[in-house]
Amino acid sequence: MTNMTNNKKVLKFVEDSAALACPDKIVWIDGSVEQRDALRAEAVATGEMIKLNEELLPDCYLHRTAENDVARVEDRTFICSRKEEDAMPHSIVKWMDPEKAYKMAADIARGKMKGRTMYVIPYSMGVVGSPFSRIGIEVTDSIYVVLNMEIMTRVGKMCLDELGENGDFVKGFHCKCDVDPEKRYILHFPEDDTIISVNSAYGGNVLLGKKCFALRIATYLGKKEGWMAEHMLILGCKRPQDKEIKYVAAAFPSACGKTNLAMLIPPKEYLDAGYEIQTVGDDIAWIRVGEDGRLWAANPENGFFGVAPGTNEHSNPNALAATKKGTIFTNVAYNPENNTVWWEKLTKEAPAHLIDWKGNPWTPETNADGKHPAAHPNSRFTAPAENCPCISPEFNSKQGVPLSAIIFGGRRATTTPLVYQSRDWNHGTFVGTIMSSETTAAATGAVGVLRHDPMAMKPFMGYSVDQYFQHWIDMGKKVPADKQPKIFNVNWFRQDEKGDFMWPGFGDNMRVLDWILDRCEGKVDAQETAIGYVPYAKDINIKGTDVTEETLDKLLYVDKARWAAEAEEIEKYYDDNFGDKLPKEIRENLETLKRNCAE
Ligand code: GTP
Ligand code: SPV
Ligand code: MN
């Protein structure tokens, strides 16, 4: 069948998959440019992708998914551990008995690759040969998946070489089947290093290296082996006053600003002073204790699967630049006039005539009711990381980068101040556990509903939430206090009485990052409040913004009455979900919060 590997486990996995799904043909993905280009041409020939303007967008393509298949399906995602208690309580994902799940998936996928090709994708999450790196094999009947995986991960024969004759890997089986939403399942078997995805062909459901492996399976591996897999961006910040570049990891829920913060361009006066942001990752961080005792982070991905709408040359010029070549666009609008793409806010004025994400003619009139955008709100670009003008020189570093700070943040219209710092690692962990955020289009379901999203990991934990909290506490114990990253919380989304955002966000977030790094360096005081350390207004530089002193005071205000109510709600959330499984360090910090708010 192939001379690409002698690894019997790989060969058996491929044989078993083929025996079940009965493809006409099996194609091994070797990572070569020749094979990739041939597959791209084939996808264009079959109409699966549209080749875009070679001059304006060289080697770029547009793909449309089925209308019912445009976001992660959290309610059809399962953790199939042998014991239910190892997956439950879970924030959102459900548990299914593994035997039942295997059988159900087999019944769904049986014979479904007849008439199709099965591609075998050997890939690495992390730089091949680095202590972070893990190998996966995804089999799929989707050429779109192959072409996206070739951008998002490190794909090719070197991954099989890395495995050798006997190495273990994460098995990923993907079959589009009939893209039937009623039979759509995303199944994880952490104890077997196995993922099965059926009846979808959209991003996070089918690019199995991403959320399924690099978060759900990896959280489980990290728990077992003493490291962490988190829904975090990683950035490096160069400041004139520091001797070296400082690295920060930040966890925000889906579509809450990770890509934007990771590629931030500082305001002019900061640029002039020598500030610079370097992107290490925009979605996922794997974190381990380094030889020097600090926490080191690496991005296991090789590309960006970013939200398109809202991305433009003002909000995120680096992301936009990254999409200018070798990029696959999914569910954005098509501009037939010049054979390019468009999405909401790419330009101030929409072009007069477009083809919308569903493939129908669209004019600005079509969206008169605001409910018919040209691009789907969760439309995405898949862009190679190397395209990004601000990619970090450490992007391919084998040991990763040392973390000075960890930041949590969500979409909160009220209550949560622009920024605050936790008192220590355990309190910082508590701050992560109490995260709530308004829902976005990145998952199916209602948008704008406030929900608990601990550590921005609600949909991505591969085991029970209480054990995940405990793992955070345990990781803190592995690092001496003076080497632990400081833990912060930010909120770019606080609103005024009119419902407008009070903070300009985007590049101006540099002003908050600056305070955070000064706190890490012990260079600035802060006021101790009921929830932690909050900046003195004078220490957040608002010169050159529209933010008034009055607004800044409001942005930094900690309303004890609101927080008392929040604490009560958190207690109920803990009690309803975890009861006495909640780690005692977390309970203690809740008691402290309640006491502080009552004072
Ligand atoms: P995933 O890829 O789904 O994990 O999302 P993400 O966390 O990388 O979010 P992204 O950076 O793509 O931002 C999503 C949306 O949030 C953007 O389209 C912006 O509209 C908005 N956004 C990002 N940063 C800011 C900010 O600082 N302020 C405000 N008001 N909006 C922001
Ligand atoms: C997210 O939803 O957090 C994403 C996109 O990054 S997906 O790959 O679909 O999960
Ligand atoms: Mn994400």
XYZ file of C-alpha atoms and ligand atoms in Angstrom:
642
model
C 0.000 0.000 0.000
C 2.765 2.404 0.886
C 6.437 2.587 1.618
C 5.999 5.713 3.701
C 6.128 3.805 7.004
C 6.742 0.391 8.527
C 4.946 1.368 11.706
C 2.512 -1.502 12.190
C 0.171 0.536 14.360
C -0.144 3.180 11.660
C -0.699 0.569 8.968
C -3.308 -1.195 11.071
C -5.172 2.039 11.809
C -5.281 2.866 8.103
C -6.352 -0.680 7.173
C -9.086 -0.760 9.818
C -10.381 2.657 8.734
C -10.477 1.572 5.090
C -12.123 -1.743 5.950
C -14.905 0.167 7.671
C -15.453 3.085 5.297
C -14.568 1.292 2.005
C -12.897 4.113 0.047
C -12.149 3.488 -3.633
C -8.636 4.758 -3.161
C -6.148 5.605 -0.403
C -3.738 8.526 -0.788
C -0.905 9.150 1.659
C -0.095 12.810 2.180
C 3.682 13.228 1.977
C 3.922 16.960 2.636
C 5.418 17.763 -0.768
C 4.575 20.964 -2.628
C 3.908 18.931 -5.794
C 1.267 16.791 -4.133
C -0.294 19.795 -2.401
C -0.549 21.757 -5.643
C -2.071 18.783 -7.442
C -4.691 18.404 -4.691
C -5.500 22.112 -4.830
C -5.976 21.879 -8.579
C -8.187 18.829 -8.099
C -10.345 20.646 -5.496
C -10.778 23.505 -7.971
C -11.646 21.121 -10.795
C -14.359 19.441 -8.710
C -15.764 22.797 -7.585
C -14.930 22.171 -3.928
C -12.792 25.311 -3.933
C -12.783 28.452 -6.051
C -9.381 29.695 -7.136
C -9.131 33.428 -6.410
C -7.393 36.238 -8.292
C -3.786 35.103 -8.735
C -2.480 38.664 -8.826
C -4.317 40.018 -5.785
C -4.512 36.816 -3.750
C -1.893 34.383 -5.080
C -2.564 30.736 -4.345
C -5.725 31.599 -2.364
C -9.036 29.727 -2.448
C -12.625 30.045 -1.322
C -14.621 27.155 0.112
C -18.266 27.043 1.206
C -19.502 24.510 3.725
C -23.071 23.221 3.978
C -25.423 25.809 5.454
C -26.071 23.602 8.462
C -22.357 23.060 9.080
C -20.685 26.382 9.915
C -19.452 26.150 13.519
C -18.377 23.740 16.231
C -21.249 21.645 17.553
C -20.727 21.636 21.295
C -23.899 19.694 22.049
C -22.813 16.860 19.776
C -19.280 16.638 21.179
C -18.525 13.794 23.590
C -15.760 12.624 25.880
C -15.834 8.833 25.900
C -13.737 7.861 28.906
C -14.266 4.383 30.306
C -15.657 5.763 33.560
C -18.273 8.478 33.440
C -16.772 10.172 36.506
C -13.538 10.830 34.572
C -15.445 13.052 32.135
C -18.130 14.425 34.434
C -18.976 16.965 35.637
C -18.135 18.682 32.389
C -19.069 22.247 31.550
C -20.765 21.427 28.292
C -19.432 18.423 26.472
C -21.228 15.188 27.354
C -20.037 11.683 28.213
C -20.752 8.564 26.201
C -19.777 4.994 26.984
C -16.819 4.233 24.674
C -18.161 0.883 23.546
C -21.459 2.447 22.584
C -19.700 5.380 20.895
C -17.397 3.167 18.802
C -20.316 1.080 17.654
C -22.516 4.073 16.871
C -19.737 5.753 14.860
C -18.943 2.548 12.976
C -22.606 2.123 12.043
C -22.720 5.707 10.801
C -19.478 5.583 8.794
C -19.728 2.050 7.410
C -19.237 2.114 3.637
C -19.515 5.908 3.546
C -16.256 6.450 1.651
C -17.434 4.323 -1.271
C -16.675 6.232 -4.459
C -14.372 8.566 -2.548
C -10.688 8.795 -1.719
C -9.405 8.332 1.803
C -6.455 10.590 2.546
C -3.958 9.656 5.244
C -2.453 12.737 6.868
C 0.587 12.255 9.105
C 1.031 15.476 11.093
C 2.782 16.912 14.088
C 1.400 19.291 16.659
C 4.495 21.247 17.671
C 7.894 21.505 15.991
C 8.920 17.978 14.996
C 11.579 16.738 17.389
C 10.826 19.286 20.124
C 9.883 18.152 23.638
C 6.399 19.555 22.972
C 5.760 17.704 19.728
C 3.117 14.977 19.366
C 2.273 13.079 16.212
C -1.208 12.441 14.885
C -2.580 10.561 11.893
C -5.876 11.800 10.475
C -7.714 9.808 7.860
C -10.367 11.794 6.029
C -12.471 11.738 2.877
C -12.289 15.535 2.586
C -9.731 17.196 0.342
C -10.624 20.457 2.137
C -9.484 18.911 5.414
C -6.202 17.810 3.824
C -5.514 21.271 2.416
C -6.374 22.999 5.704
C -4.331 20.553 7.785
C -1.359 21.260 5.491
C -1.566 24.900 6.571
C -2.543 24.444 10.216
C -0.076 21.699 11.175
C 3.280 20.294 10.134
C 2.354 17.557 7.671
C 4.384 14.917 5.882
C 6.678 11.950 5.885
C 8.947 13.414 8.596
C 6.118 12.770 11.065
C 6.141 9.075 10.191
C 9.937 9.042 10.434
C 9.575 10.576 13.883
C 7.246 7.724 14.882
C 9.670 5.079 13.681
C 8.575 1.444 13.654
C 6.842 1.453 16.985
C 5.885 4.991 18.002
C 2.409 5.892 19.226
C 0.217 8.605 17.761
C -3.206 10.158 18.098
C -5.658 8.458 15.748
C -8.148 10.691 13.992
C -10.916 9.261 11.835
C -12.985 11.777 9.873
C -15.760 10.971 7.435
C -18.075 13.587 5.943
C -20.699 10.881 5.457
C -23.833 12.809 4.371
C -23.094 15.964 6.402
C -26.285 15.071 8.257
C -26.649 17.311 11.329
C -28.778 14.667 13.060
C -25.945 12.146 12.827
C -23.102 14.572 13.483
C -20.800 13.433 16.285
C -17.413 14.581 17.499
C -16.137 11.798 19.753
C -13.002 11.706 21.899
C -11.523 8.613 23.506
C -8.739 10.066 25.659
C -7.653 6.690 27.062
C -7.200 5.362 23.501
C -5.647 8.506 21.946
C -8.514 8.416 19.471
C -10.847 10.959 17.845
C -13.801 10.181 15.566
C -15.690 12.872 13.650
C -18.645 12.090 11.396
C -21.143 14.089 9.308
C -19.372 17.452 9.433
C -16.914 19.240 7.168
C -16.425 22.453 9.166
C -13.159 23.633 10.822
C -13.095 22.851 14.509
C -15.206 19.716 13.988
C -12.918 18.162 11.393
C -9.414 19.658 11.508
C -8.734 17.091 14.174
C -5.311 18.439 15.141
C -6.873 21.597 16.495
C -9.512 21.566 19.257
C -9.971 17.771 19.309
C -6.293 16.801 19.667
C -4.396 19.919 20.780
C -6.975 20.681 23.486
C -9.320 17.794 24.367
C -6.876 14.883 23.998
C -3.899 17.023 25.036
C -5.525 18.223 28.284
C -5.841 14.566 29.230
C -2.215 13.808 28.273
C -1.079 16.930 30.131
C -2.913 15.878 33.285
C -1.281 12.444 33.108
C 2.185 13.734 32.269
C 2.343 17.023 34.198
C 1.900 19.695 31.523
C -0.931 21.920 30.293
C -2.900 22.403 27.065
C -4.776 25.704 27.031
C -6.998 27.835 24.747
C -4.420 30.625 24.780
C -2.606 32.947 22.421
C 1.097 33.513 23.049
C 2.784 36.844 22.328
C 6.187 38.381 22.860
C 6.422 42.033 23.843
C 9.520 44.081 23.184
C 9.753 47.244 25.306
C 12.576 49.753 25.399
C 12.806 49.556 29.196
C 13.217 45.761 29.363
C 16.451 43.836 28.814
C 14.648 41.019 27.025
C 11.391 40.232 25.270
C 8.626 39.288 27.726
C 6.159 36.544 26.839
C 2.507 36.427 27.775
C -0.199 33.788 27.239
C -3.858 34.783 27.232
C -7.069 32.728 27.360
C -10.197 34.299 25.866
C -13.233 32.322 24.698
C -13.801 31.754 20.976
C -14.211 34.980 18.975
C -13.230 37.143 21.972
C -9.975 38.598 20.713
C -7.078 36.130 20.859
C -5.973 36.550 17.237
C -6.340 40.312 17.552
C -4.265 40.581 20.734
C -1.639 38.145 19.450
C -1.007 40.379 16.408
C -1.487 43.753 18.063
C 0.182 46.800 16.573
C 1.025 49.287 19.341
C -0.235 52.888 19.080
C 2.101 55.293 17.301
C 3.778 56.760 20.378
C 4.591 53.240 21.581
C 5.953 52.250 18.179
C 8.080 55.372 18.130
C 9.413 54.449 21.577
C 10.425 50.993 20.308
C 7.533 48.774 21.422
C 6.796 45.704 19.307
C 4.471 42.697 19.564
C 5.603 39.360 18.177
C 3.102 36.549 17.592
C 3.953 33.054 18.804
C 0.403 31.674 18.645
C -3.203 32.836 18.348
C -5.309 29.992 19.722
C -3.582 27.179 21.570
C -0.676 26.983 24.022
C 1.038 23.887 25.330
C 2.841 24.728 28.562
C 5.473 22.797 30.463
C 8.011 23.351 33.240
C 11.347 24.212 31.639
C 14.828 23.276 32.804
C 15.113 26.608 34.590
C 11.976 25.884 36.642
C 9.828 28.461 34.840
C 6.756 27.723 32.719
C 7.512 27.599 28.974
C 4.870 27.748 26.277
C 4.753 26.678 22.635
C 2.117 26.957 19.946
C 1.411 23.467 18.570
C -0.126 24.881 15.355
C 1.507 26.081 12.146
C -1.179 28.440 10.845
C -4.097 30.636 11.856
C -7.740 29.613 11.550
C -8.992 33.118 12.231
C -12.388 34.852 12.317
C -12.681 36.866 9.076
C -15.481 39.406 9.808
C -14.118 42.475 11.548
C -10.585 41.850 10.264
C -9.349 44.863 8.306
C -6.301 47.039 7.801
C -7.145 49.111 10.869
C -8.310 46.427 13.340
C -5.673 43.805 12.500
C -3.355 44.613 9.576
C -1.053 41.709 10.486
C -3.835 39.124 10.223
C -5.013 40.694 6.988
C -1.487 40.570 5.562
C -1.233 36.911 6.586
C -4.250 36.114 4.369
C -2.763 37.582 1.189
C -1.219 34.368 -0.120
C -1.595 30.611 0.256
C -4.812 31.076 2.236
C -8.089 29.162 2.215
C -11.192 31.219 3.001
C -14.259 29.438 4.365
C -17.797 30.892 4.151
C -16.779 34.471 3.341
C -18.460 36.375 0.497
C -17.200 36.196 -3.088
C -16.643 39.282 -5.195
C -17.164 38.220 -8.841
C -16.019 41.567 -10.152
C -12.362 40.957 -9.359
C -12.453 37.321 -8.218
C -11.613 38.139 -4.598
C -13.344 37.780 -1.252
C -15.152 40.135 1.102
C -16.520 40.044 4.627
C -18.253 42.509 6.923
C -15.997 45.418 7.875
C -13.204 44.414 5.456
C -13.943 47.782 3.865
C -16.242 50.522 5.148
C -18.602 50.195 2.201
C -19.659 46.806 0.950
C -19.166 46.195 -2.787
C -22.406 46.685 -4.731
C -22.700 43.078 -5.928
C -21.436 40.000 -4.154
C -22.153 36.294 -3.890
C -22.878 35.615 -0.229
C -21.500 32.740 1.861
C -24.410 30.548 0.809
C -23.640 31.127 -2.882
C -26.558 33.513 -3.558
C -26.418 36.996 -5.149
C -26.093 39.688 -2.474
C -26.278 43.482 -2.424
C -26.082 45.806 0.605
C -29.908 45.874 0.356
C -30.014 42.148 1.088
C -28.775 42.929 4.569
C -31.181 45.808 5.227
C -32.505 43.901 8.248
C -28.984 43.233 9.570
C -29.721 39.498 9.549
C -28.274 38.622 6.163
C -24.564 39.374 6.229
C -22.584 38.593 3.090
C -20.063 36.509 5.029
C -21.101 34.103 7.775
C -20.265 35.636 11.207
C -18.036 32.604 11.867
C -16.412 32.660 8.430
C -12.688 31.998 8.672
C -9.326 32.285 6.951
C -6.750 29.500 7.120
C -3.423 31.283 6.725
C 0.161 30.004 7.060
C 1.815 31.410 10.208
C 4.938 32.287 8.222
C 2.870 34.842 6.257
C 2.311 36.934 9.369
C 4.522 40.048 9.322
C 4.864 40.008 13.134
C 5.542 36.291 13.553
C 7.956 35.739 16.446
C 11.549 34.650 15.701
C 10.831 32.029 18.399
C 7.877 30.589 16.464
C 9.833 27.456 15.537
C 11.836 27.300 18.741
C 11.997 23.790 20.178
C 11.919 24.822 23.815
C 9.124 27.414 23.441
C 9.124 30.742 25.293
C 9.180 31.515 29.051
C 5.971 33.046 30.414
C 5.972 36.212 32.516
C 2.187 36.541 32.677
C -1.009 34.609 32.051
C -4.133 36.596 31.207
C -7.779 35.532 31.327
C -10.531 37.551 29.704
C -14.059 37.398 28.398
C -16.878 39.509 26.998
C -18.496 41.181 29.956
C -20.769 44.205 29.470
C -20.660 44.921 33.210
C -18.938 44.064 36.509
C -15.464 43.003 35.366
C -12.952 45.872 35.238
C -10.626 46.580 32.314
C -7.822 44.734 34.116
C -6.953 43.288 37.513
C -4.206 41.128 38.914
C -4.633 38.109 41.136
C -2.835 37.865 44.470
C -1.014 34.580 43.747
C -1.160 31.419 41.589
C -4.091 29.824 43.442
C -6.083 33.039 43.411
C -5.201 33.404 39.718
C -6.513 29.896 39.113
C -9.711 30.903 40.909
C -9.969 33.958 38.636
C -9.770 31.581 35.658
C -12.453 29.296 37.094
C -14.947 32.156 37.535
C -14.657 33.409 33.950
C -17.966 34.069 32.228
C -18.425 35.403 28.746
C -21.183 36.256 26.321
C -21.525 33.574 23.633
C -20.393 34.199 20.021
C -20.953 32.727 16.559
C -17.970 30.379 16.929
C -20.324 27.684 18.213
C -23.860 26.828 17.183
C -26.578 28.224 19.468
C -27.715 31.646 20.671
C -25.249 34.547 20.558
C -24.752 37.063 23.386
C -25.833 34.882 26.294
C -23.668 35.110 29.414
C -22.306 31.703 30.331
C -19.606 30.319 32.593
C -16.506 29.505 30.605
C -13.739 28.542 33.007
C -10.310 29.355 31.548
C -12.072 29.777 28.139
C -11.939 25.970 28.114
C -15.599 25.130 28.597
C -15.907 23.305 25.247
C -12.359 21.975 25.212
C -11.606 19.983 28.375
C -10.880 16.303 27.797
C -11.791 15.294 31.344
C -13.819 16.527 34.288
C -13.745 20.201 35.193
C -12.979 19.642 38.890
C -9.908 17.555 37.985
C -8.904 20.224 35.475
C -9.065 22.902 38.214
C -7.032 20.604 40.464
C -4.441 20.234 37.703
C -3.992 24.006 37.598
C -3.405 24.041 41.373
C -0.939 21.155 41.011
C 0.968 22.871 38.175
C 1.437 25.902 40.451
C 3.102 23.643 43.009
C 5.695 22.572 40.426
C 6.966 26.140 40.029
C 8.589 28.187 42.837
C 6.506 31.295 43.633
C 9.136 33.718 42.319
C 9.193 31.923 38.960
C 5.427 31.616 38.503
C 3.838 33.785 35.831
C 1.617 36.486 37.379
C -2.051 35.942 36.575
C -4.352 38.737 35.338
C -7.891 39.207 34.052
C -8.888 41.687 31.327
C -12.192 42.819 29.858
C -12.103 44.810 26.598
C -15.904 44.679 26.325
C -17.306 46.750 29.204
C -20.216 48.888 27.964
C -21.631 52.271 28.917
C -25.317 53.073 29.512
C -25.830 53.370 25.742
C -24.377 49.933 25.104
C -21.179 51.217 23.470
C -17.799 49.712 24.309
C -16.021 52.010 26.756
C -12.523 50.858 25.839
C -11.182 51.328 22.278
C -9.503 47.895 22.342
C -7.327 46.433 19.569
C -3.994 48.348 19.339
C -4.859 50.361 22.433
C -4.802 47.148 24.462
C -1.032 47.790 24.445
C -1.714 50.315 27.206
C -3.076 47.559 29.436
C -0.359 45.094 28.446
C 2.178 47.737 29.447
C 0.702 47.918 32.964
C 0.632 44.124 33.179
C 4.319 43.854 32.285
C 5.201 46.670 34.701
C 3.411 44.701 37.433
C 5.430 41.601 36.506
C 8.601 43.670 36.805
C 7.486 45.175 40.129
C 7.681 48.643 38.571
C 4.223 49.999 39.402
C 1.934 50.085 42.443
C -1.691 49.018 42.401
C -4.735 49.355 44.616
C -5.844 46.278 46.495
C -9.579 45.734 45.997
C -12.077 42.999 46.868
C -11.177 41.069 43.699
C -7.429 41.683 43.478
C -5.030 44.432 42.367
C -6.511 47.115 40.126
C -4.454 49.876 38.454
C -4.444 53.419 39.763
C -6.040 55.438 36.957
C -2.843 57.472 36.539
C -0.958 54.317 35.591
C -3.061 53.508 32.513
C -1.865 55.824 29.766
C -4.880 57.192 27.873
C -3.034 60.013 26.106
C -3.890 59.910 22.422
C -7.172 58.011 22.926
C -10.771 59.235 23.158
C -11.070 57.744 26.630
C -11.825 60.422 29.242
C -10.597 60.232 32.843
C -14.183 59.730 33.888
C -14.566 56.745 31.564
C -11.281 55.266 32.754
C -12.498 55.508 36.351
C -15.620 53.618 35.315
C -13.580 51.026 33.433
C -11.501 50.359 36.539
C -14.365 50.526 39.046
C -14.983 47.471 41.202
C -18.609 47.571 42.328
C -18.664 45.540 45.558
C -22.435 45.051 45.502
C -22.272 43.613 41.976
C -19.335 41.422 42.943
C -21.197 40.186 46.027
C -24.010 39.104 43.717
C -21.457 37.604 41.311
C -19.861 35.641 44.185
C -23.256 34.277 45.165
C -23.878 33.201 41.583
C -20.419 31.596 41.391
C -21.103 29.670 44.587
C -24.297 28.322 43.069
C -22.432 27.391 39.877
C -19.786 25.545 41.895
C -22.356 23.792 44.096
C -24.583 22.764 41.197
C -21.688 21.404 39.180
C -18.897 20.250 41.471
C -20.188 20.053 45.063
C -17.431 18.743 47.319
C -15.287 17.776 44.310
C -14.256 21.437 44.053
C -10.567 21.768 45.047
C -10.262 23.359 48.483
C -7.948 26.118 47.225
C -10.726 27.292 44.916
C -13.346 27.167 47.680
C -11.013 29.176 49.971
C -10.651 31.888 47.350
C -14.414 32.087 46.923
C -14.770 32.558 50.695
C -12.175 35.345 50.559
C -14.061 37.053 47.730
C -17.337 36.862 49.658
C -15.667 38.245 52.803
C -14.015 41.068 50.840
C -17.297 42.087 49.230
C -19.152 42.092 52.545
C -16.626 44.422 54.224
P -11.282 32.058 17.930
O -10.478 31.903 16.686
O -12.724 31.707 17.728
O -10.718 31.303 19.096
O -11.377 33.643 18.257
P -10.339 34.712 18.841
O -10.352 34.659 20.340
O -9.018 34.581 18.191
O -11.037 36.085 18.454
P -10.606 37.209 17.377
O -9.294 37.862 17.713
O -10.734 36.633 16.031
O -11.760 38.300 17.624
C -13.097 38.069 17.323
C -13.846 39.360 17.284
O -13.702 40.034 18.541
C -13.301 40.348 16.232
O -13.964 40.246 15.031
C -13.536 41.692 16.869
O -14.778 42.202 16.450
C -13.643 41.432 18.353
N -12.493 42.002 19.096
C -11.230 41.526 19.164
N -10.447 42.323 19.946
C -11.253 43.314 20.395
C -11.062 44.435 21.241
O -9.981 44.686 21.771
N -12.148 45.234 21.465
C -13.364 44.970 20.908
N -14.370 45.798 21.182
N -13.586 43.934 20.078
C -12.554 43.110 19.840
C -12.718 28.452 18.167
O -13.940 28.304 17.991
O -12.231 28.689 19.303
C -11.803 28.385 17.022
C -12.347 27.940 15.731
O -10.638 28.661 17.163
S -12.534 26.202 15.648
O -11.370 25.632 15.008
O -13.740 25.953 14.866
O -12.652 25.672 16.985
Mn -10.226 29.245 19.350
